[in-house]
GROMACS .gro file of C-alpha atoms in nm:
model
  193
    1UNK     CA    1  -8.108   4.434 -31.292
    2UNK     CA    2  -8.420   4.230 -31.224
    3UNK     CA    3  -8.764   4.338 -31.345
    4UNK     CA    4  -9.110   4.247 -31.226
    5UNK     CA    5  -9.351   4.294 -31.515
    6UNK     CA    6  -9.728   4.302 -31.484
    7UNK     CA    7  -9.945   4.202 -31.778
    8UNK     CA    8 -10.259   4.402 -31.852
    9UNK     CA    9 -10.430   4.627 -32.102
   10UNK     CA   10 -10.358   5.003 -32.099
   11UNK     CA   11 -10.624   5.264 -32.041
   12UNK     CA   12 -10.896   5.349 -31.791
   13UNK     CA   13 -11.151   5.126 -31.964
   14UNK     CA   14 -10.956   4.819 -31.850
   15UNK     CA   15 -10.876   4.921 -31.492
   16UNK     CA   16 -11.021   4.673 -31.246
   17UNK     CA   17 -11.073   4.397 -31.502
   18UNK     CA   18 -10.960   4.039 -31.454
   19UNK     CA   19 -10.703   4.069 -31.733
   20UNK     CA   20 -10.535   4.355 -31.543
   21UNK     CA   21 -10.460   4.156 -31.228
   22UNK     CA   22 -10.089   4.185 -31.311
   23UNK     CA   23 -10.111   4.564 -31.322
   24UNK     CA   24 -10.299   4.567 -30.992
   25UNK     CA   25 -10.021   4.367 -30.823
   26UNK     CA   26  -9.760   4.608 -30.963
   27UNK     CA   27  -9.950   4.912 -30.831
   28UNK     CA   28  -9.954   4.766 -30.479
   29UNK     CA   29  -9.594   4.651 -30.502
   30UNK     CA   30  -9.487   4.999 -30.615
   31UNK     CA   31  -9.658   5.159 -30.315
   32UNK     CA   32  -9.489   4.909 -30.082
   33UNK     CA   33  -9.145   4.971 -30.233
   34UNK     CA   34  -9.205   5.348 -30.217
   35UNK     CA   35  -9.279   5.315 -29.845
   36UNK     CA   36  -8.973   5.099 -29.782
   37UNK     CA   37  -8.743   5.337 -29.969
   38UNK     CA   38  -8.888   5.646 -29.803
   39UNK     CA   39  -8.947   5.813 -30.138
   40UNK     CA   40  -9.231   5.823 -30.385
   41UNK     CA   41  -9.103   5.713 -30.721
   42UNK     CA   42  -9.331   5.800 -31.012
   43UNK     CA   43  -9.411   5.576 -31.305
   44UNK     CA   44  -9.203   5.699 -31.602
   45UNK     CA   45  -9.291   5.645 -31.965
   46UNK     CA   46  -9.008   5.446 -32.123
   47UNK     CA   47  -9.080   5.513 -32.490
   48UNK     CA   48  -8.821   5.267 -32.618
   49UNK     CA   49  -8.987   4.970 -32.447
   50UNK     CA   50  -9.341   5.116 -32.458
   51UNK     CA   51  -9.386   5.059 -32.085
   52UNK     CA   52  -9.442   5.256 -31.769
   53UNK     CA   53  -9.151   5.179 -31.538
   54UNK     CA   54  -9.032   5.245 -31.184
   55UNK     CA   55  -8.667   5.184 -31.100
   56UNK     CA   56  -8.560   5.107 -30.744
   57UNK     CA   57  -8.217   5.015 -30.610
   58UNK     CA   58  -8.232   4.643 -30.692
   59UNK     CA   59  -8.541   4.597 -30.907
   60UNK     CA   60  -8.748   4.765 -31.174
   61UNK     CA   61  -9.123   4.743 -31.215
   62UNK     CA   62  -9.281   4.759 -31.559
   63UNK     CA   63  -9.635   4.788 -31.695
   64UNK     CA   64  -9.625   4.742 -32.073
   65UNK     CA   65  -9.853   4.984 -32.256
   66UNK     CA   66  -9.928   4.741 -32.534
   67UNK     CA   67 -10.240   4.529 -32.532
   68UNK     CA   68 -10.201   4.190 -32.366
   69UNK     CA   69 -10.151   3.993 -32.688
   70UNK     CA   70  -9.857   4.221 -32.783
   71UNK     CA   71  -9.689   4.226 -32.441
   72UNK     CA   72  -9.384   4.044 -32.576
   73UNK     CA   73  -9.284   4.348 -32.782
   74UNK     CA   74  -9.250   4.565 -32.473
   75UNK     CA   75  -9.090   4.291 -32.262
   76UNK     CA   76  -8.828   4.209 -32.528
   77UNK     CA   77  -8.740   4.578 -32.571
   78UNK     CA   78  -8.714   4.625 -32.193
   79UNK     CA   79  -8.495   4.315 -32.156
   80UNK     CA   80  -8.271   4.427 -32.443
   81UNK     CA   81  -8.236   4.782 -32.313
   82UNK     CA   82  -8.147   4.662 -31.962
   83UNK     CA   83  -7.937   4.357 -32.060
   84UNK     CA   84  -8.177   4.122 -31.880
   85UNK     CA   85  -8.186   3.748 -31.935
   86UNK     CA   86  -8.528   3.579 -31.926
   87UNK     CA   87  -8.445   3.459 -31.574
   88UNK     CA   88  -8.411   3.823 -31.462
   89UNK     CA   89  -8.781   3.880 -31.535
   90UNK     CA   90  -9.078   3.785 -31.318
   91UNK     CA   91  -9.401   3.807 -31.516
   92UNK     CA   92  -9.724   3.861 -31.319
   93UNK     CA   93 -10.047   3.778 -31.500
   94UNK     CA   94 -10.406   3.663 -31.466
   95UNK     CA   95 -10.508   3.300 -31.519
   96UNK     CA   96 -10.868   3.200 -31.594
   97UNK     CA   97 -10.779   2.834 -31.543
   98UNK     CA   98 -10.705   2.896 -31.176
   99UNK     CA   99 -10.984   2.951 -30.927
  100UNK     CA  100 -11.022   3.308 -30.808
  101UNK     CA  101 -10.757   3.393 -30.549
  102UNK     CA  102 -10.527   3.098 -30.611
  103UNK     CA  103 -10.166   3.182 -30.696
  104UNK     CA  104  -9.926   2.969 -30.900
  105UNK     CA  105  -9.554   3.029 -30.942
  106UNK     CA  106  -9.348   2.852 -31.208
  107UNK     CA  107  -8.984   2.890 -31.313
  108UNK     CA  108  -9.066   2.825 -31.678
  109UNK     CA  109  -9.324   2.658 -31.899
  110UNK     CA  110  -9.582   2.706 -32.167
  111UNK     CA  111  -9.818   2.998 -32.210
  112UNK     CA  112 -10.109   2.782 -32.096
  113UNK     CA  113 -10.345   2.965 -32.330
  114UNK     CA  114 -10.249   3.313 -32.205
  115UNK     CA  115 -10.188   3.535 -32.510
  116UNK     CA  116  -9.960   3.773 -32.319
  117UNK     CA  117  -9.732   3.491 -32.208
  118UNK     CA  118  -9.737   3.346 -32.561
  119UNK     CA  119  -9.627   3.684 -32.697
  120UNK     CA  120  -9.342   3.705 -32.444
  121UNK     CA  121  -9.225   3.350 -32.522
  122UNK     CA  122  -9.227   3.427 -32.895
  123UNK     CA  123  -9.039   3.758 -32.865
  124UNK     CA  124  -8.781   3.636 -32.611
  125UNK     CA  125  -8.737   3.306 -32.795
  126UNK     CA  126  -8.758   3.130 -32.460
  127UNK     CA  127  -9.011   3.011 -32.205
  128UNK     CA  128  -8.741   3.001 -31.938
  129UNK     CA  129  -8.864   3.292 -31.726
  130UNK     CA  130  -9.053   3.284 -31.395
  131UNK     CA  131  -9.420   3.373 -31.389
  132UNK     CA  132  -9.669   3.432 -31.111
  133UNK     CA  133 -10.025   3.358 -31.214
  134UNK     CA  134 -10.319   3.512 -31.030
  135UNK     CA  135 -10.634   3.300 -31.040
  136UNK     CA  136 -10.929   3.497 -31.179
  137UNK     CA  137 -11.155   3.209 -31.283
  138UNK     CA  138 -11.487   3.116 -31.128
  139UNK     CA  139 -11.758   2.856 -31.169
  140UNK     CA  140 -11.972   3.091 -31.382
  141UNK     CA  141 -11.722   3.145 -31.662
  142UNK     CA  142 -11.885   3.181 -32.003
  143UNK     CA  143 -11.758   3.004 -32.312
  144UNK     CA  144 -11.622   3.335 -32.443
  145UNK     CA  145 -11.318   3.376 -32.219
  146UNK     CA  146 -11.203   3.683 -32.413
  147UNK     CA  147 -11.505   3.873 -32.283
  148UNK     CA  148 -11.480   3.720 -31.936
  149UNK     CA  149 -11.126   3.848 -31.873
  150UNK     CA  150 -11.234   4.199 -31.974
  151UNK     CA  151 -11.505   4.204 -31.707
  152UNK     CA  152 -11.462   4.348 -31.361
  153UNK     CA  153 -11.457   4.116 -31.064
  154UNK     CA  154 -11.789   4.020 -30.904
  155UNK     CA  155 -11.884   4.197 -30.580
  156UNK     CA  156 -11.782   3.905 -30.354
  157UNK     CA  157 -11.452   3.872 -30.540
  158UNK     CA  158 -11.386   4.244 -30.499
  159UNK     CA  159 -11.415   4.200 -30.122
  160UNK     CA  160 -11.142   3.935 -30.129
  161UNK     CA  161 -10.922   4.090 -30.400
  162UNK     CA  162 -10.711   4.306 -30.168
  163UNK     CA  163 -10.597   4.000 -29.973
  164UNK     CA  164 -10.515   3.812 -30.295
  165UNK     CA  165 -10.311   4.104 -30.431
  166UNK     CA  166 -10.125   4.143 -30.101
  167UNK     CA  167 -10.026   3.775 -30.111
  168UNK     CA  168  -9.897   3.823 -30.465
  169UNK     CA  169  -9.696   4.127 -30.352
  170UNK     CA  170  -9.529   3.917 -30.081
  171UNK     CA  171  -9.430   3.654 -30.337
  172UNK     CA  172  -9.290   3.922 -30.570
  173UNK     CA  173  -9.089   4.073 -30.286
  174UNK     CA  174  -8.945   3.733 -30.193
  175UNK     CA  175  -8.839   3.678 -30.556
  176UNK     CA  176  -8.685   4.024 -30.578
  177UNK     CA  177  -8.496   3.993 -30.249
  178UNK     CA  178  -8.388   3.629 -30.241
  179UNK     CA  179  -8.476   3.456 -30.567
  180UNK     CA  180  -8.712   3.193 -30.699
  181UNK     CA  181  -8.680   2.934 -30.421
  182UNK     CA  182  -8.758   3.198 -30.159
  183UNK     CA  183  -9.060   3.306 -30.361
  184UNK     CA  184  -9.182   2.944 -30.375
  185UNK     CA  185  -9.149   2.911 -29.998
  186UNK     CA  186  -9.334   3.240 -29.952
  187UNK     CA  187  -9.612   3.122 -30.182
  188UNK     CA  188  -9.654   2.804 -29.976
  189UNK     CA  189  -9.689   3.015 -29.661
  190UNK     CA  190  -9.936   3.270 -29.801
  191UNK     CA  191 -10.157   3.012 -29.977
  192UNK     CA  192 -10.233   2.856 -29.638
  193UNK     CA  193 -10.349   3.187 -29.488
   0.00000   0.00000   0.00000
């Protein structure tokens, strides 16, 4: 089974923050998949992997309930429990090094300074998993990026956020349905919109 995993921090205090862009994509994707399947599937607490999950016919969605820098613990447990290889996982996360609204899809690579990705790489023992990065950076970023990613989006960004998240959902769907190359082609199409 394939899994799409959003990175974020658990709890109401972090909802709507830049660091939770991955969770926000998963919420929208879950609603879309619910609509397509004709049933509302609830998020279940998978205690073994410490993640909230939704299982559909061909894909599972997961929101680890660890803090971002410990995401690898939940991802490794989920992969082990479901016999997933790193290539069966699409990780969706924020990226302060990308301008707000820009999306970047890679088949593998370094953590690029993202502590959640670093944790996943360490726990899986591999960086050979696809990741979709959601640009959350802006020209007014402070030197303390740890505080910046825990802030909510600015008012103008909030107006554009729905469109950004919808584009990310389309890329996730393409990956789930037809694989990485299809997701890359989808990303090229949606970035030009």
